[in-house]
C-alpha cells in the first residue's frame, strides 16, 4: 500500500518510562524476561456491580497493557476475581463482603459471585478492554493459600482466637509503599484485640465458634477463610512467578492492601530488602480516583454510577473510556454530566470524521502494520505525529497528550486518506476506542426509559422539515414541543449534524 518513503530517515523509539509507586519516581521500564512483560491487576470484589470508578482502574491497566504491546512486548496479564476474603473494613474488622451480600439478598455466595463476575466481564467487553490472559478466581487457590501461609507462619505470624495474623514488625520497612508505616491510621480503622502491632493483618480468619459460614475451608488453624491480601500474593506468584514486572491497582491499594501483599512476599522469599524486585513485583502502579461531588466513588458508600446505568441513559460506553483517557491515570478525574457530555461529543466528532474518511477510502483496505514498518513507510507529514504519539504514551501513559494527535490526523489535509486511516488504526491499538468499527449509528443508544423510538423521532423531524419548508412555523414549533415533552432534545443547526438526542441527566 505504501511506497518506501522514510527508510533512509533515522527514527528512535521513545523509551518507555513508568511511574513506580515504590520509588515515587518515573523510571525507564524494561521487563525482567526479554520482550515479555508480566502484569497482575487486583480485580473486583464481586459482591456488587462495579462502579465506573472501579472501571477506571481497568481502563488504566488496559492502557498500560496496550502500551506494552505497542512497544513490541508480549504481555501476560492476570486479573483476579475476589470471591472470598474482602472484609467490610479495609483492614481486618467487619464481615466478609460476600457473606454480608449473600445474607442481605438471601442468595448463595456462589450465585452472587457468578452474577457479579458476569456483569463485570460485560463491563470489560463494553469498554473494549482486552480480556486478561487469565482470570484467576480466589476460591480456586485456597490450597495454595494455605500452603503459602504455612511457609511463612513459623517466622512471621501468630495466632489469635479470630485467626492467624501477620506480624508486620518481622519484615523490613513495612509500609514503604504507602510512604511509611502509619500506626495511627491503622489503629483508627482496625480494632482487633490482641494484635501486636496496629498494622498486623489476618492472613487466615477462623469461622466464629458455632457459626456455619457459606464459604469455609479446613486449615491448620481451624475452619475459616483466607485473608484478602493473601489471595493476591498467592495468585500473582502462582501465575506469574516472583518477581514479576508490574502490579496494578487503585490508589487506595497503595495504603494497606499492597503493603500487606509486599510484606507477605518478603516473608515468603526471605528477602531482607525493599528494593523493587524483592517486593514481589518490580513496579507497583496505581490509578487515581474517579470522584464526583460526593467525593471518591465507592461501592460501600452506595449511590454509585455503573456503566450499565450510563448505557441505560443512552451513553455509549466508549464515551466513558474516552473520558478516562482524557485525564492522566495519576490525576483525580471528576465525573459530572458536563464532563460526560463533552466526552460524548468528542467521541461523536471522532467517529464521524473517521466514518467520512472510510467512505472516501472505499475499496481500499487499511490495517495497522508494525510500528517499524509504519515509521519507514508512512507519509512524511504523518511521521512527526507518529513520533509524538509514541513519545506521549511512552511518557508514563500520557493519553491526554496522545488524543489531540489522533484528532489532528483525522482533520489533516493533503495526506492520502488510506495512510491517515492506517495511522488512526495504529493509534487506536494503543487507545482501544474501537474507532474503525464504531459507526455514528452505534452512538445513538436509546435510553432505557425512552418514550419514543429513533424511527419515530426521524419521522417527526421529517414532518417538521416539511412544515418549515412550507413556512408553517406554528406546526414546526408544535412538533418540536411534542418531541421535547417526550424527552427528545432537538438541536437546530447542530454543526455535528446530530440534530437530536435523547436527553440524559
Ligand atoms: P474493589 O472491587 O473494591 O476491590 O475495587 C476494584 C478496583 O477499583 C481496585 O483497584 C480499586 O482500587 C479501584 N477503585 C475503587 N474505587 C475507585 C475510584 N473511585 N476510582 C478509581 N479506582 C477505584
Ligand atoms: Zn489484590
PDB file of N, CA and C in Angstrom, residues 15-19 26-33 36-39 64 68 71 73-74 244-246 282-283 285 394:
ATOM      1  N   UNK A  15      11.873   5.696  24.755  1.00  0.00           N
ATOM      2  CA  UNK A  15      11.943   4.657  25.787  1.00  0.00           C
ATOM      3  C   UNK A  15      10.733   4.733  26.713  1.00  0.00           C
ATOM      4  N   UNK A  16      10.188   3.577  27.033  1.00  0.00           N
ATOM      5  CA  UNK A  16       9.007   3.545  27.902  1.00  0.00           C
ATOM      6  C   UNK A  16       9.419   3.859  29.337  1.00  0.00           C
ATOM      7  N   UNK A  17       8.729   4.842  29.907  1.00  0.00           N
ATOM      8  CA  UNK A  17       9.027   5.241  31.288  1.00  0.00           C
ATOM      9  C   UNK A  17       7.719   5.200  32.069  1.00  0.00           C
ATOM     10  N   UNK A  18       7.764   4.589  33.232  1.00  0.00           N
ATOM     11  CA  UNK A  18       6.548   4.406  34.034  1.00  0.00           C
ATOM     12  C   UNK A  18       6.790   4.844  35.473  1.00  0.00           C
ATOM     13  N   UNK A  19       5.757   5.412  36.055  1.00  0.00           N
ATOM     14  CA  UNK A  19       5.860   5.838  37.461  1.00  0.00           C
ATOM     15  C   UNK A  19       5.763   4.606  38.353  1.00  0.00           C
ATOM     16  N   UNK A  26       9.464   8.353  38.128  1.00  0.00           N
ATOM     17  CA  UNK A  26       9.252   7.763  36.804  1.00  0.00           C
ATOM     18  C   UNK A  26      10.562   7.094  36.414  1.00  0.00           C
ATOM     19  N   UNK A  27      10.494   5.809  36.067  1.00  0.00           N
ATOM     20  CA  UNK A  27      11.717   5.058  35.773  1.00  0.00           C
ATOM     21  C   UNK A  27      11.613   4.431  34.393  1.00  0.00           C
ATOM     22  N   UNK A  28      12.762   4.259  33.723  1.00  0.00           N
ATOM     23  CA  UNK A  28      12.720   3.535  32.446  1.00  0.00           C
ATOM     24  C   UNK A  28      12.274   2.092  32.699  1.00  0.00           C
ATOM     25  N   UNK A  29      11.384   1.612  31.853  1.00  0.00           N
ATOM     26  CA  UNK A  29      10.869   0.256  32.063  1.00  0.00           C
ATOM     27  C   UNK A  29      11.549  -0.741  31.142  1.00  0.00           C
ATOM     28  N   UNK A  30      12.016  -1.832  31.709  1.00  0.00           N
ATOM     29  CA  UNK A  30      12.363  -2.982  30.863  1.00  0.00           C
ATOM     30  C   UNK A  30      11.937  -4.230  31.623  1.00  0.00           C
ATOM     31  N   UNK A  31      11.386  -5.200  30.893  1.00  0.00           N
ATOM     32  CA  UNK A  31      10.866  -6.379  31.586  1.00  0.00           C
ATOM     33  C   UNK A  31      11.991  -7.281  32.078  1.00  0.00           C
ATOM     34  N   UNK A  32      11.679  -8.072  33.081  1.00  0.00           N
ATOM     35  CA  UNK A  32      12.680  -8.988  33.636  1.00  0.00           C
ATOM     36  C   UNK A  32      13.073 -10.025  32.578  1.00  0.00           C
ATOM     37  N   UNK A  33      12.054 -10.612  31.937  1.00  0.00           N
ATOM     38  CA  UNK A  33      12.320 -11.543  30.828  1.00  0.00           C
ATOM     39  C   UNK A  33      12.350 -10.725  29.547  1.00  0.00           C
ATOM     40  N   UNK A  36       9.048  -9.748  27.223  1.00  0.00           N
ATOM     41  CA  UNK A  36       7.823 -10.308  27.801  1.00  0.00           C
ATOM     42  C   UNK A  36       7.532  -9.641  29.145  1.00  0.00           C
ATOM     43  N   UNK A  37       6.400  -8.923  29.196  1.00  0.00           N
ATOM     44  CA  UNK A  37       6.041  -8.262  30.459  1.00  0.00           C
ATOM     45  C   UNK A  37       4.965  -9.075  31.163  1.00  0.00           C
ATOM     46  N   UNK A  38       5.107  -9.212  32.464  1.00  0.00           N
ATOM     47  CA  UNK A  38       4.126  -9.952  33.272  1.00  0.00           C
ATOM     48  C   UNK A  38       3.444  -8.965  34.228  1.00  0.00           C
ATOM     49  N   UNK A  39       2.126  -8.905  34.123  1.00  0.00           N
ATOM     50  CA  UNK A  39       1.363  -7.869  34.846  1.00  0.00           C
ATOM     51  C   UNK A  39       0.224  -8.514  35.640  1.00  0.00           C
ATOM     52  N   UNK A  64      -2.140   0.489  29.966  1.00  0.00           N
ATOM     53  CA  UNK A  64      -0.782   0.004  30.236  1.00  0.00           C
ATOM     54  C   UNK A  64      -0.474  -1.198  29.348  1.00  0.00           C
ATOM     55  N   UNK A  68       2.369  -1.528  26.409  1.00  0.00           N
ATOM     56  CA  UNK A  68       3.425  -2.546  26.391  1.00  0.00           C
ATOM     57  C   UNK A  68       3.409  -3.281  25.044  1.00  0.00           C
ATOM     58  N   UNK A  71       4.826  -1.213  22.351  1.00  0.00           N
ATOM     59  CA  UNK A  71       6.289  -1.224  22.436  1.00  0.00           C
ATOM     60  C   UNK A  71       6.870  -2.570  22.013  1.00  0.00           C
ATOM     61  N   UNK A  73       6.218  -5.645  23.144  1.00  0.00           N
ATOM     62  CA  UNK A  73       6.408  -6.695  24.145  1.00  0.00           C
ATOM     63  C   UNK A  73       5.235  -7.674  24.124  1.00  0.00           C
ATOM     64  N   UNK A  74       5.508  -8.916  24.427  1.00  0.00           N
ATOM     65  CA  UNK A  74       4.418  -9.846  24.727  1.00  0.00           C
ATOM     66  C   UNK A  74       3.988  -9.544  26.153  1.00  0.00           C
ATOM     67  N   UNK A 244       7.696 -10.637  39.387  1.00  0.00           N
ATOM     68  CA  UNK A 244       7.173 -10.339  38.049  1.00  0.00           C
ATOM     69  C   UNK A 244       7.303  -8.839  37.834  1.00  0.00           C
ATOM     70  N   UNK A 245       6.751  -8.345  36.709  1.00  0.00           N
ATOM     71  CA  UNK A 245       7.105  -6.965  36.347  1.00  0.00           C
ATOM     72  C   UNK A 245       6.256  -5.884  37.017  1.00  0.00           C
ATOM     73  N   UNK A 246       4.936  -5.966  36.836  1.00  0.00           N
ATOM     74  CA  UNK A 246       4.103  -4.819  37.257  1.00  0.00           C
ATOM     75  C   UNK A 246       2.876  -5.311  38.013  1.00  0.00           C
ATOM     76  N   UNK A 282       8.382  -5.714  40.376  1.00  0.00           N
ATOM     77  CA  UNK A 282       9.370  -4.628  40.264  1.00  0.00           C
ATOM     78  C   UNK A 282       8.689  -3.263  40.283  1.00  0.00           C
ATOM     79  N   UNK A 283       7.532  -3.194  39.615  1.00  0.00           N
ATOM     80  CA  UNK A 283       6.782  -1.928  39.562  1.00  0.00           C
ATOM     81  C   UNK A 283       5.459  -2.089  40.273  1.00  0.00           C
ATOM     82  N   UNK A 285       2.034   0.065  40.378  1.00  0.00           N
ATOM     83  CA  UNK A 285       1.441   1.235  39.711  1.00  0.00           C
ATOM     84  C   UNK A 285      -0.011   1.403  40.170  1.00  0.00           C
ATOM     85  N   UNK A 394       4.642   6.708  25.764  1.00  0.00           N
ATOM     86  CA  UNK A 394       5.829   6.157  26.441  1.00  0.00           C
ATOM     87  C   UNK A 394       6.173   6.970  27.689  1.00  0.00           C
TER      88      UNK A 394
END
